[in-house]
Coordinates of C-alpha atoms in Angstrom, one line a residue:
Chain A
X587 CA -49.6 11.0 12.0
X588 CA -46.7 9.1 10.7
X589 CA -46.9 6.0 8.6
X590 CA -43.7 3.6 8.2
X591 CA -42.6 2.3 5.1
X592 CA -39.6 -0.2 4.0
X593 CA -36.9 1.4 1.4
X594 CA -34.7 -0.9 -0.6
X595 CA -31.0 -0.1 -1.2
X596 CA -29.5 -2.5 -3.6
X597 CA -28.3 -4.8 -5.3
X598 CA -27.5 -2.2 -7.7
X599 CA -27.1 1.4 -5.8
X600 CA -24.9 3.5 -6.1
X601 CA -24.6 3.6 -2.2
X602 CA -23.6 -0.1 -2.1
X603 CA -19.6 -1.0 -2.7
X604 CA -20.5 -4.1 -4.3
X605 CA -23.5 -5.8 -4.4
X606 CA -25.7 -6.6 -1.1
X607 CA -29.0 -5.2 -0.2
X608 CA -29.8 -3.2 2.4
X609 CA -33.4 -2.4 4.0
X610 CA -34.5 0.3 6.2
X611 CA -37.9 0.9 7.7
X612 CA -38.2 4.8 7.9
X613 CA -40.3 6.3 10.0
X614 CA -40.7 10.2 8.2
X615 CA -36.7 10.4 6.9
X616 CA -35.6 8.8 10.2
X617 CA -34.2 5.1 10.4
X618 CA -36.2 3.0 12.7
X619 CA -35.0 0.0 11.3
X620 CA -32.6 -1.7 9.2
X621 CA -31.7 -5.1 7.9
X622 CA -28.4 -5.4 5.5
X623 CA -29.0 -8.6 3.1
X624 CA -25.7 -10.5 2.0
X625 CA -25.0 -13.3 -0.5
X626 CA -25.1 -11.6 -3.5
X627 CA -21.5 -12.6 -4.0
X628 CA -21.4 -16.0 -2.5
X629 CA -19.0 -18.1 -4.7
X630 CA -18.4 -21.1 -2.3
X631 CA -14.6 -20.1 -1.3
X632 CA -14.2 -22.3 1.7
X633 CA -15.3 -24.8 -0.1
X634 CA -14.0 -24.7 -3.4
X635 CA -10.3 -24.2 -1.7
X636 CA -10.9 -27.6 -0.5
X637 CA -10.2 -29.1 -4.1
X638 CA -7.2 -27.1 -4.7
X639 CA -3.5 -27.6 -3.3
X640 CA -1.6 -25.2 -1.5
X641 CA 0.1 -23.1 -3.7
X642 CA -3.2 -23.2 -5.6
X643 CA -4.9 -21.0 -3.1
X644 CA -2.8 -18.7 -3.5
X645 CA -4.3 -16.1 -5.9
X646 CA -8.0 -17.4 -4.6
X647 CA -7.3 -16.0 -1.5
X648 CA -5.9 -12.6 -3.4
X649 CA -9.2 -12.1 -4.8
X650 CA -11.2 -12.4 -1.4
X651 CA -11.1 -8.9 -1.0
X652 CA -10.2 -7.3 -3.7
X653 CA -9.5 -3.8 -1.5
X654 CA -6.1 -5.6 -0.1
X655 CA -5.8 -7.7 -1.3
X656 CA -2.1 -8.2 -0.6
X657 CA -3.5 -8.8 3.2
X658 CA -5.4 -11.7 2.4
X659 CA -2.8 -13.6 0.2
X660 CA -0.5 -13.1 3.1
X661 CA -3.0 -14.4 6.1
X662 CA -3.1 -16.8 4.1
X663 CA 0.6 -18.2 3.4
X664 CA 1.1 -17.6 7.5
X665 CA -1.8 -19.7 8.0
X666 CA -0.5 -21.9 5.9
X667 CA 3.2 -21.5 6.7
X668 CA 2.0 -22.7 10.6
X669 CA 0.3 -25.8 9.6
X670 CA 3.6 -26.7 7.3
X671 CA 5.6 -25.4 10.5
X672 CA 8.4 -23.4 8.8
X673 CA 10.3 -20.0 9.2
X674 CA 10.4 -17.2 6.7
X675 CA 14.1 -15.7 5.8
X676 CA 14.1 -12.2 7.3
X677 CA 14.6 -10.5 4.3
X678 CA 11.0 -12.0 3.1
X679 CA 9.3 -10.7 6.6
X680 CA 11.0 -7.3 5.8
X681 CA 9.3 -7.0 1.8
X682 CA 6.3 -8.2 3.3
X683 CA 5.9 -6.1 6.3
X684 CA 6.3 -3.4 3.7
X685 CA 3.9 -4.2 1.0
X686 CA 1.0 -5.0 4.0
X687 CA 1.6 -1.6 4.7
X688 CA 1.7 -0.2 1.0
X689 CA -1.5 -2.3 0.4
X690 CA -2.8 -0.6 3.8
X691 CA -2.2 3.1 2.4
X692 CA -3.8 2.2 -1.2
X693 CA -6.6 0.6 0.4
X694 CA -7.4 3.3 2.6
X695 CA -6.9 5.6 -0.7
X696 CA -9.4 3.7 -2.4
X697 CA -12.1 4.3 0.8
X698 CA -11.4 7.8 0.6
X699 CA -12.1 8.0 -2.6
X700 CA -15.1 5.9 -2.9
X701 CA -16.7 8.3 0.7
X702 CA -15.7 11.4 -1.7
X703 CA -18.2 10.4 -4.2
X704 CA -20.5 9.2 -1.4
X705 CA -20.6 12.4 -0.1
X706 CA -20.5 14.1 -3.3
X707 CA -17.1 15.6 -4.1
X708 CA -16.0 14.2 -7.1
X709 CA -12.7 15.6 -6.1
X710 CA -11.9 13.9 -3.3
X711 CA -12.0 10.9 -5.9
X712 CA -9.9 12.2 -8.3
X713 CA -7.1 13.2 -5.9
X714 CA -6.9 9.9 -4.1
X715 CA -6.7 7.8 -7.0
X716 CA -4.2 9.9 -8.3
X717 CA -2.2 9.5 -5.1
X718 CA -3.4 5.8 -5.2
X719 CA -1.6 5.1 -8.3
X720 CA 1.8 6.0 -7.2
X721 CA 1.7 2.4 -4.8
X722 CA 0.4 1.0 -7.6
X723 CA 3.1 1.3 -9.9
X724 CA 5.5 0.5 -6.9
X725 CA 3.7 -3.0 -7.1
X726 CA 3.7 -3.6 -10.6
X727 CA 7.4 -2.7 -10.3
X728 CA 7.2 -5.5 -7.8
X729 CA 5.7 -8.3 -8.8
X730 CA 3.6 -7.0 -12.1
X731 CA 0.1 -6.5 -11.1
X732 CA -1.6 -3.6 -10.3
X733 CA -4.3 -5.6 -7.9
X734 CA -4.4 -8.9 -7.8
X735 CA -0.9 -9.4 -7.0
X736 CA 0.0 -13.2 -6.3
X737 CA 3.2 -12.0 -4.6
X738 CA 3.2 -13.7 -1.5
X739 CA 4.5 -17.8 -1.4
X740 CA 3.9 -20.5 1.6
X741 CA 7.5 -19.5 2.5
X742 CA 8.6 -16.3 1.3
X743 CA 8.1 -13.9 -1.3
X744 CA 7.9 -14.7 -5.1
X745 CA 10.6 -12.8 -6.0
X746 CA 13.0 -10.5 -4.5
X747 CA 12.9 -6.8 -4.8
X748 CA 13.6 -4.9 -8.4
X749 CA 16.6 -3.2 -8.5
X750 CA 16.5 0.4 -7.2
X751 CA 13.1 -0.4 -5.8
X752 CA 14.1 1.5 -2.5
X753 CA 15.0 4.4 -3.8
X754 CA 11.4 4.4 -5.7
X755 CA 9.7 3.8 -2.5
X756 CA 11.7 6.7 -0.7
X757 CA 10.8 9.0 -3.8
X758 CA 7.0 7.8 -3.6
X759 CA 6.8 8.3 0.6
X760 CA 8.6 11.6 -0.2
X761 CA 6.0 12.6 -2.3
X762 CA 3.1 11.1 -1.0
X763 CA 3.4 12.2 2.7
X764 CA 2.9 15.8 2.4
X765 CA -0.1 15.3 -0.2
X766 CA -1.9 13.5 2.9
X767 CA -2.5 16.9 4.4
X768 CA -3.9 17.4 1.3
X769 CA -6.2 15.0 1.3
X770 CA -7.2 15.7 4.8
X771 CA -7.7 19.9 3.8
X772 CA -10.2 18.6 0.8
X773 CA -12.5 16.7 3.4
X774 CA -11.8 19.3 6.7
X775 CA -11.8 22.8 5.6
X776 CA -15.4 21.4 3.8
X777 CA -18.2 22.2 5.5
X778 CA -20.9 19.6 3.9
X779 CA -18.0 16.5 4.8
X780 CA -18.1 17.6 8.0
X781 CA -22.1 18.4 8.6
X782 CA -22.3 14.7 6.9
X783 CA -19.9 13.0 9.3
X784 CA -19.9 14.6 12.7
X785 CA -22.2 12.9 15.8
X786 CA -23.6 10.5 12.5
X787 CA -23.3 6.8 13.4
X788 CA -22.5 7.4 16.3
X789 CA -21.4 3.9 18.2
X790 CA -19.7 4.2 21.7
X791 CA -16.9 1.6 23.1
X792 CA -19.1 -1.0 24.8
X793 CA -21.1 -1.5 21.9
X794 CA -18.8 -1.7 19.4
X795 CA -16.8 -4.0 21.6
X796 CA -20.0 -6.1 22.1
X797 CA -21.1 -5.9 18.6
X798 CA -17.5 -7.6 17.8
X799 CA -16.8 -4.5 15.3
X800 CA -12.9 -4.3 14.7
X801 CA -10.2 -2.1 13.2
X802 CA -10.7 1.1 12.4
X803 CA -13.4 1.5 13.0
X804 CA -13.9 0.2 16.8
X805 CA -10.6 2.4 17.2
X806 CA -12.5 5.0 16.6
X807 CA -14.9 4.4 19.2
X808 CA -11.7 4.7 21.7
X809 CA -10.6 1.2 22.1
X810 CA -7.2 0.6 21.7
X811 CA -7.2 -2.9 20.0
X812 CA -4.5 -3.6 16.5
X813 CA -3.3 -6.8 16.2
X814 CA 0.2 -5.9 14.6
X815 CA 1.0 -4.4 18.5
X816 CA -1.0 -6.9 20.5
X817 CA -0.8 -10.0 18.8
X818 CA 2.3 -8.9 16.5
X819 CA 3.6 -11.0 12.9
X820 CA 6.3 -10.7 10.7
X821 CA 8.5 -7.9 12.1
X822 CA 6.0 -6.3 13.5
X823 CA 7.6 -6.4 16.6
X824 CA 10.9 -4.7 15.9
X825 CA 8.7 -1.7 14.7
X826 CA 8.1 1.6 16.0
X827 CA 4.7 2.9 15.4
X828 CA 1.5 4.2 17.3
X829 CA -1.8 2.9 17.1
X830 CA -4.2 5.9 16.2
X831 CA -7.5 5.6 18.2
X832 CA -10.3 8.5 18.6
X833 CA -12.5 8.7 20.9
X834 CA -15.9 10.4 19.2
X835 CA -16.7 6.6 17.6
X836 CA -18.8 8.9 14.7
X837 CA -18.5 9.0 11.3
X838 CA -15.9 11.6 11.4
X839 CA -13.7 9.8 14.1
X840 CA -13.6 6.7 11.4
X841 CA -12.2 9.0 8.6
X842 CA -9.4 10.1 11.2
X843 CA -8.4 6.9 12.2
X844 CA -7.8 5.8 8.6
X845 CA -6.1 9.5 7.7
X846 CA -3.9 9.0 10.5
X847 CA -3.2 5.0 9.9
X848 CA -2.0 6.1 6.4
X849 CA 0.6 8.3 8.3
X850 CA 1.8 5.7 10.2
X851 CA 2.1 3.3 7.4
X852 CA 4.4 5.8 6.1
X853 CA 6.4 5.5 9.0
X854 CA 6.2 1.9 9.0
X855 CA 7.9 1.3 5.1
X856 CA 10.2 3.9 6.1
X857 CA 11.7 1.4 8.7
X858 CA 11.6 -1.6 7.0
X859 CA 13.4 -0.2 3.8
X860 CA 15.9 1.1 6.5
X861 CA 16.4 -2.3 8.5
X862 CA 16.1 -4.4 5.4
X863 CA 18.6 -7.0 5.9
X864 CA 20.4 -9.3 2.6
X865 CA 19.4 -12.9 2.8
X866 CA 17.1 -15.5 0.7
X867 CA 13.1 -14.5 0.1
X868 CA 12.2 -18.1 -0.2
X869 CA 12.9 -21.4 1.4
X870 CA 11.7 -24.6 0.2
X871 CA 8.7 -26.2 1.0
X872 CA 7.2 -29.6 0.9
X873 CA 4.3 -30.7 -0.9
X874 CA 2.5 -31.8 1.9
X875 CA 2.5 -30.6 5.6
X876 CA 2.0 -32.7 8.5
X877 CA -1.8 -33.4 10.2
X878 CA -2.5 -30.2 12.7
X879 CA -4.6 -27.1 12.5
X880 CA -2.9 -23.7 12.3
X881 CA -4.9 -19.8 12.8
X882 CA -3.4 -17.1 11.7
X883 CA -4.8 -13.5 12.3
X884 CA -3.9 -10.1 10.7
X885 CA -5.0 -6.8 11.4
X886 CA -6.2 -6.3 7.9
X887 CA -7.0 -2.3 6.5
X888 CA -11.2 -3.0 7.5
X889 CA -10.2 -5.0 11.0
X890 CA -9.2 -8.2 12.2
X891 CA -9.4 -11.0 9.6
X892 CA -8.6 -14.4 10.9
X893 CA -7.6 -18.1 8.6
X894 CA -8.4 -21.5 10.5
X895 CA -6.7 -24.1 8.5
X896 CA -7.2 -28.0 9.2
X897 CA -4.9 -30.4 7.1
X898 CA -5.0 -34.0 7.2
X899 CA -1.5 -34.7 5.8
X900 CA -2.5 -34.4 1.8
X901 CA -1.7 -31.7 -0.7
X902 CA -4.7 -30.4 -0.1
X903 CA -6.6 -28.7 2.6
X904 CA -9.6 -30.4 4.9
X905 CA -11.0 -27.0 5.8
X906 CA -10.3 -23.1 5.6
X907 CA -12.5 -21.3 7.6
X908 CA -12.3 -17.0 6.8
X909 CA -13.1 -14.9 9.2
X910 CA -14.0 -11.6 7.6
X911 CA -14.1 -8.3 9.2
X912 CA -16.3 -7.0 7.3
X913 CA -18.9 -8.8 7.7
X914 CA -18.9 -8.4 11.3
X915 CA -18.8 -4.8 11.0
X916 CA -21.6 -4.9 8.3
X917 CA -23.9 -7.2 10.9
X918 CA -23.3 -4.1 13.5
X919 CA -23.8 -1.1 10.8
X920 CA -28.2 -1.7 12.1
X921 CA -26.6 0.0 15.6
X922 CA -24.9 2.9 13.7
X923 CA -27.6 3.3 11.4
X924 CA -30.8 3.5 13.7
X925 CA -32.1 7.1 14.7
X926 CA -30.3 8.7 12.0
X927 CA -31.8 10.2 8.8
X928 CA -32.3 8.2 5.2
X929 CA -30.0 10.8 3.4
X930 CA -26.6 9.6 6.0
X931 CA -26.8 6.2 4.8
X932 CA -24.0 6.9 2.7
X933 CA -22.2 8.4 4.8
X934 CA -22.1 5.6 7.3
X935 CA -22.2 2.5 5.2
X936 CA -19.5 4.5 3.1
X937 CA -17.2 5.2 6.1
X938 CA -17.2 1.7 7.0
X939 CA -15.2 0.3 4.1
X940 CA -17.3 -2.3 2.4
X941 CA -15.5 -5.0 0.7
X942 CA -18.5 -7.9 0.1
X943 CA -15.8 -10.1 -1.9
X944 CA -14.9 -11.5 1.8
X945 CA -17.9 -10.4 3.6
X946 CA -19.7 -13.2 1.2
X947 CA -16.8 -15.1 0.2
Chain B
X43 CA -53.3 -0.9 -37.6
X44 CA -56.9 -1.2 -38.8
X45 CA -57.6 1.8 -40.9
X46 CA -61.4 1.0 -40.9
X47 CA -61.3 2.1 -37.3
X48 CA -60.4 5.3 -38.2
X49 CA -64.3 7.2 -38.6
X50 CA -64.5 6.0 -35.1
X51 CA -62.1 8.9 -34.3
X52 CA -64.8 10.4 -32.9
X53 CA -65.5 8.2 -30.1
X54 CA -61.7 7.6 -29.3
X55 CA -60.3 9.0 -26.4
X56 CA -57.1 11.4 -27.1
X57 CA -54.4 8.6 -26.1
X58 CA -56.0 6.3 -28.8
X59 CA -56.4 8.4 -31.2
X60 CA -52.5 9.7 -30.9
X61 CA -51.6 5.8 -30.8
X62 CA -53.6 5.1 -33.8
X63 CA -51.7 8.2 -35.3
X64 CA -48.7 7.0 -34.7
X65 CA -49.1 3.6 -35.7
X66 CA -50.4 4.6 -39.4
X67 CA -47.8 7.3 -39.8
X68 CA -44.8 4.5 -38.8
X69 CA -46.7 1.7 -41.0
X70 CA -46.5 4.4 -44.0
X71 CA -43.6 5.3 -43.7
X72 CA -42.4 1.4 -43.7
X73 CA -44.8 0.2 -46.4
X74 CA -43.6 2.7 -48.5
X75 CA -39.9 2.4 -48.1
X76 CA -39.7 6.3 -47.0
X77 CA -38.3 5.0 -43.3
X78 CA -35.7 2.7 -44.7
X79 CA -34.6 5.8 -47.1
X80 CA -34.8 8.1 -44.0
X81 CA -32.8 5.8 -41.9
X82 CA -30.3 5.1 -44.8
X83 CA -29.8 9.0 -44.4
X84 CA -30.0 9.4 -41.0
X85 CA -28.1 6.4 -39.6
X86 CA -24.4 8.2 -38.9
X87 CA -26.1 10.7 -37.8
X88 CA -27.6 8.6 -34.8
X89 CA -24.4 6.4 -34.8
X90 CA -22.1 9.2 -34.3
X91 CA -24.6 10.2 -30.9
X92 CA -24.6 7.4 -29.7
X93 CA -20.8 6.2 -29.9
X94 CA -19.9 9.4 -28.4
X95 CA -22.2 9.3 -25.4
X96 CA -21.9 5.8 -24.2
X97 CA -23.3 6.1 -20.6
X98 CA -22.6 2.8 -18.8
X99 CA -24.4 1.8 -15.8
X100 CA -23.2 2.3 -12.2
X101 CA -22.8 -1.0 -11.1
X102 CA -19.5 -2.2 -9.5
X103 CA -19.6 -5.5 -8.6
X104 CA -16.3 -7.0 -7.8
X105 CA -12.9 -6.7 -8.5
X106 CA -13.0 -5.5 -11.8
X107 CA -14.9 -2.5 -10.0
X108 CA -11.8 -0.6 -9.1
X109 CA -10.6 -0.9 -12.7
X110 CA -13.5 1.0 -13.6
X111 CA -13.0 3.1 -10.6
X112 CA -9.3 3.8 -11.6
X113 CA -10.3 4.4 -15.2
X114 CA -12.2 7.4 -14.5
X115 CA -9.6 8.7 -12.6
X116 CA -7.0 11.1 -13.8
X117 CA -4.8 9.1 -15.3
X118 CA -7.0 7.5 -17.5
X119 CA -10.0 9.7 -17.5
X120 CA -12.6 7.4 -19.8
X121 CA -14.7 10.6 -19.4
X122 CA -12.6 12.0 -22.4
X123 CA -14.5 9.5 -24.4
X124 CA -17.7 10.1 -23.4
X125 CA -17.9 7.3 -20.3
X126 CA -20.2 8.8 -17.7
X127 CA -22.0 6.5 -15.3
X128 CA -25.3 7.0 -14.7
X129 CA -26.8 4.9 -11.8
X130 CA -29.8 4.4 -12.8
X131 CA -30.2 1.7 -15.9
X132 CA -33.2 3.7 -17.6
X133 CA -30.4 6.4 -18.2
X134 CA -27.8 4.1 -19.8
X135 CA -26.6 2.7 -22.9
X136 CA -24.3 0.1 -21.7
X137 CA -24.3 -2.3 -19.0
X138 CA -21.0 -3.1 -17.9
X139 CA -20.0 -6.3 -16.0
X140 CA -17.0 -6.4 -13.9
X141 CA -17.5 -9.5 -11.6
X142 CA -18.8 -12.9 -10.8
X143 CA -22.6 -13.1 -11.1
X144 CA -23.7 -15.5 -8.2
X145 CA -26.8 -17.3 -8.7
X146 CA -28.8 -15.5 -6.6
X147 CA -27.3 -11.9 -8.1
X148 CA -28.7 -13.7 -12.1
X149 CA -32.3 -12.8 -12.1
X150 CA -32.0 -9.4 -10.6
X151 CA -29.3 -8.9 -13.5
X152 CA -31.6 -9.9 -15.8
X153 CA -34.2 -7.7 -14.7
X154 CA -31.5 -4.7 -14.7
X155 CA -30.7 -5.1 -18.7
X156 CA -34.3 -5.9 -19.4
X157 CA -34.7 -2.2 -18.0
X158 CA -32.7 -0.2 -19.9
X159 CA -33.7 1.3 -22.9
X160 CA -33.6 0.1 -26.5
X161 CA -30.1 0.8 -27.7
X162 CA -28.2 -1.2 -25.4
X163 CA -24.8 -2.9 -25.4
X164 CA -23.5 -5.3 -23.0
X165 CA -19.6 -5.5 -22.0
X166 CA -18.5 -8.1 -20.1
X167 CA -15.5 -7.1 -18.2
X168 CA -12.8 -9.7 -16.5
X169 CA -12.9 -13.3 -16.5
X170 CA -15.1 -13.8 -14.0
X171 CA -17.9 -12.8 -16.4
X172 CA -16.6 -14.0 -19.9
X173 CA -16.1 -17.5 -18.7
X174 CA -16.4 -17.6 -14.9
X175 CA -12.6 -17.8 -14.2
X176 CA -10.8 -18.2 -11.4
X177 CA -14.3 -19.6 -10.4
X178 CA -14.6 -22.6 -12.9
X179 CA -16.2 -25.1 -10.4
X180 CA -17.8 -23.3 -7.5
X181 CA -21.3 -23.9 -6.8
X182 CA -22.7 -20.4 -7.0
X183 CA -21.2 -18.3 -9.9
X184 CA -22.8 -18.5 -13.8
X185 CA -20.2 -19.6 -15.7
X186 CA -20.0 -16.6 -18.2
X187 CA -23.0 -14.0 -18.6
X188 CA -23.6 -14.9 -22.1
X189 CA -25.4 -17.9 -21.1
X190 CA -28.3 -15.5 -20.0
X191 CA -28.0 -11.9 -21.6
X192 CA -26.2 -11.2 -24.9
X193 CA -22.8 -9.8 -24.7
X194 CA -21.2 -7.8 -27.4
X195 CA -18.0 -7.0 -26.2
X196 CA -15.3 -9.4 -24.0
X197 CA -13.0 -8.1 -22.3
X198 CA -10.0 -10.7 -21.0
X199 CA -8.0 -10.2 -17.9
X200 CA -7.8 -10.7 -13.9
X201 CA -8.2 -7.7 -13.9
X202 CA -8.1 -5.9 -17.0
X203 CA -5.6 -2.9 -16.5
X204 CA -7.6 0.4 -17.4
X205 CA -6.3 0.4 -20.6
X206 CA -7.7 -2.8 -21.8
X207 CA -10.9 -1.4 -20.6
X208 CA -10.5 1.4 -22.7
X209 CA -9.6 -0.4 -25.0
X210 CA -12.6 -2.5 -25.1
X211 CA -14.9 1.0 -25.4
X212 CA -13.1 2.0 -28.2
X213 CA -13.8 -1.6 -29.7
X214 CA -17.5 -0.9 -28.7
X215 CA -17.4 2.4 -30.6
X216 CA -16.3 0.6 -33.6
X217 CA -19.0 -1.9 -33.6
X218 CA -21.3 1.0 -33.0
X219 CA -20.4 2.8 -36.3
X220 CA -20.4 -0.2 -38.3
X221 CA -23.7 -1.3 -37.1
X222 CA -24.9 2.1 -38.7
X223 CA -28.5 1.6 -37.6
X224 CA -31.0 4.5 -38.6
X225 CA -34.1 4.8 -35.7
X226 CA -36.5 6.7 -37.5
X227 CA -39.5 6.1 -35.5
X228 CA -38.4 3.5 -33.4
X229 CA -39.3 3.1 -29.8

């Protein structure tokens, strides 16, 4: 005899990166259904960016997701930079190329630390903050913020690079790429992170593809789908770099992805610092840009985000429509959850990198 | 407490006798001025606990989240002054904001502080939650938690670095020793 009954996670879990709800109906300890609730960070973005200029959206779309936000601020100012219909100086392509990728590594940082907890090794936290910090100071060196970074203009960078700021990048990729197998020993050579990740969540390629999951995440599932090789900005072209796909589509095949992303990322800064051409960051851009409509996608650190941008000739935009990746993949996380046990919620929801700043937005 | 009711001992059950107990002793003990001399001796004694064991609550809600994150991490390592989240709010002292409150996030927030226990401090952490912020004029986000719950200590930035966070502790420490409130036989 089994009798089903409905278990609350949220607002306020400790499970939940940010605030949204989620419901399971367990049947015993197993999963028979679940139902994530969102809004609990609804602020009205799209609309309240329609009462602000240009430049004004700027650090609005910085706090979308606070994770990377780097990535946002940027989808943004290309979006933008289409409906104004202008070029970016190389040199500003190059720094920005760079500091996706830097905002990549620290994002994926901050996941691995926030699954550590999770799945209850406190050290796993304290070792990728530590690392995390390190592309922190690089942006502060930067442009002075250690999150929020405002950086990125509708035509360029803000500012150029600091003096001797490639040699501090070499210095931090020197020391941070060895410490990744680190990283990786802390969560492998442990047997609970594995017992809690392995054949969990499992999702194969069809559904994930149907399901509209993105990023790491359907990479993992064995579909080889990144939007800086098949639908390439910035100098993403020019670039030589792999895109890292798994076949197992679990839990663990997630954390692999993202370990093995951070590698590349490496890689990538490494070229860019090398290839860096001299030139201008910023060219100069009018107040108002002509009537059109401009999308802009990115492969951001949690999938595909996407910016549709309609102007009507003024300062200010008509409409901004976000697409967030993660709140595609959170509408899908029912399929991963379902037939597993109540105690790998974590684990799963965890694994997927929840940011509900744009999942809500 | 009526202290006529007190030959019907008899007939009480235990739990309203040891109420009834209670109730006289505490009402002595305030009638004659021995709880506000007890408290008077007591009170750094309870101050010094609690300012050293600030246990905020678990409860990241936005950007100001990972400042809190990176706060406990090594470099800054709150835990040195006694910051240890507890995710549950029975078990904490302080509820820490760091994030827009929606609308429909406000009464569940309200219920969270009206949960925790009696000595509680709020700290609100970030713009988004001392004045609304970046947020100013969209629909959904309470301009400022103060206009439902108390706050005792602001804490300015977008984002506050870690240190301003710590900073703010250390400011709620302070207001905690000069407070200097004995509980002798308070709830």
């Amino acid at each position: 005899m089994s009798e089903e009954m409905w278990i609350n996670m949220g607002p306020q879990h400790p499970m939940t990166h940010g605030l949204w709800n989620l419901r399971v109906r367990v049947d015993g300890e197993t999963m028979t259904a679940a139902e994530p609730i969102v809004g609990y960070l609804h602020r009205g973005w799209e609309k309240m960016v329609e009462n602000r200029t240009y430049p004004q959206i700027i650090p609005l779309a910085d706090r979308l997701c606070y994770g990377s936000s780097f990535t946002w601020s940027h989808l943004y100012c290309l979006a933008a930079e289409r409906v104004f219909n202008i070029e970016v100086p190389e040199r500003a392509q190059y720094i920005r190329t760079a500091c996706i990728e830097m905002q990549r590594i620290s994002s994926h940082l901050m996941w691995l630390a926030a699954v550590g907890t999770d799945l209850g090794s406190y050290t796993i936290l304290l070792y990728g903050m530590r690392e995390r910090e390190l592309f922190l100071d690089l942006m502060v060196e930067l442009c002075g913020a250690r999150m929020t970074y405002n950086y990125v203009r509708i035509g360029g960078v803000r500012n150029d690079t600091p003096p001797d700021f490639e040699r501090n990048v070499t210095r931090v990729l020197d020391t941070f790429e060895p410490r990744i197998r680190d990283l990786e020993a802390l969560c492998d050579e442990c047997e609970t992170f594995r017992m809690r990740t392995i054949d969990i969540g499992k999702i194969n390629a069809a559904d994930a593809m149907n399901l509209g999951l993105t990023g790491p995440s359907m990479r993992a599932s064995g579909i080889d789908l990144d939007l800086r090789r098949h639908d390439p900005y910035e100098i993403y072209d020019e670039l030589d770099f792999d895109v890292c796909t798994h076949t197992d589509g679990d839990c663990y095949a997630r954390y692999r992805v993202r370990m093995d992303e951070m590698r590349e990322s490496v890689k990538i800064i490494r070229q860019c610092l090398e290839k860096m051409p001299k030139g201008p960051t910023r060219v100069k851009v009018p107040r108002c840009p002509p009537k059109g409509t401009a999308v802009a996608r990115v492969e951001d650190p949690r999938g595909e985000s996407l910016m549709y941008m309609v102007s009507d000739g003024t300062d200010k935009p008509y409409r901004l429509k976000v697409r967030s990746p993660n709140y595609v993949n959170l509408s899908a996380s029912p399929a991963m959850l379902l037939g597993n046990k109540i105690s790998d919620v974590p684990a799963i929801m965890g694994v997927l990198d929840m940011c509900i700043g744009e999942t809500d937005r | 407490m009526d202290i006529d009711l007190s030959y019907q001992a008899m007939t009480m059950t235990a739990k309203q006798f040891g109420e009834m107990t209670q109730n006289f002793i505490r009402e002595t003990a305030v009638a004659t001025g021995a709880k506000k001399a007890i408290d008077k001796l007591t009170a750094p004694i309870w101050s010094w606990g609690q300012r050293n064991a600030i246990y905020p609550l678990h409860f990241g809600i936005a950007c100001c989240a990972l400042e809190m994150a990176a706060a406990s991490a090594p470099r800054w390592d709150a835990e040195r002054l006694g910051l240890i989240y507890r995710s549950s709010p029975r078990q904490s002292d302080v509820l820490l904001l760091n994030g827009w409150i929606s609308a429909k996030m406000r009464p569940t927030l309200r219920r969270l502080y009206e949960q925790m226990p009696a000595p509680k401090w709020v700290v609100a952490m970030g713009e988004c939650s001392v004045s609304g912020g970046p947020w100013y004029d969209a629909y959904n986000v309470i301009q400022g938690v103060d206009t439902f719950i108390p706050v005792d200590i602001y804490i300015p930035g977008c984002p506050p670095r870690p240190d301003a966070m710590i900073d703010g502790f250390l400011k709620l420490n302070r207001k905690i020793t000069a407070e200097n409130r004995g509980r002798f036989l308070d709830d």
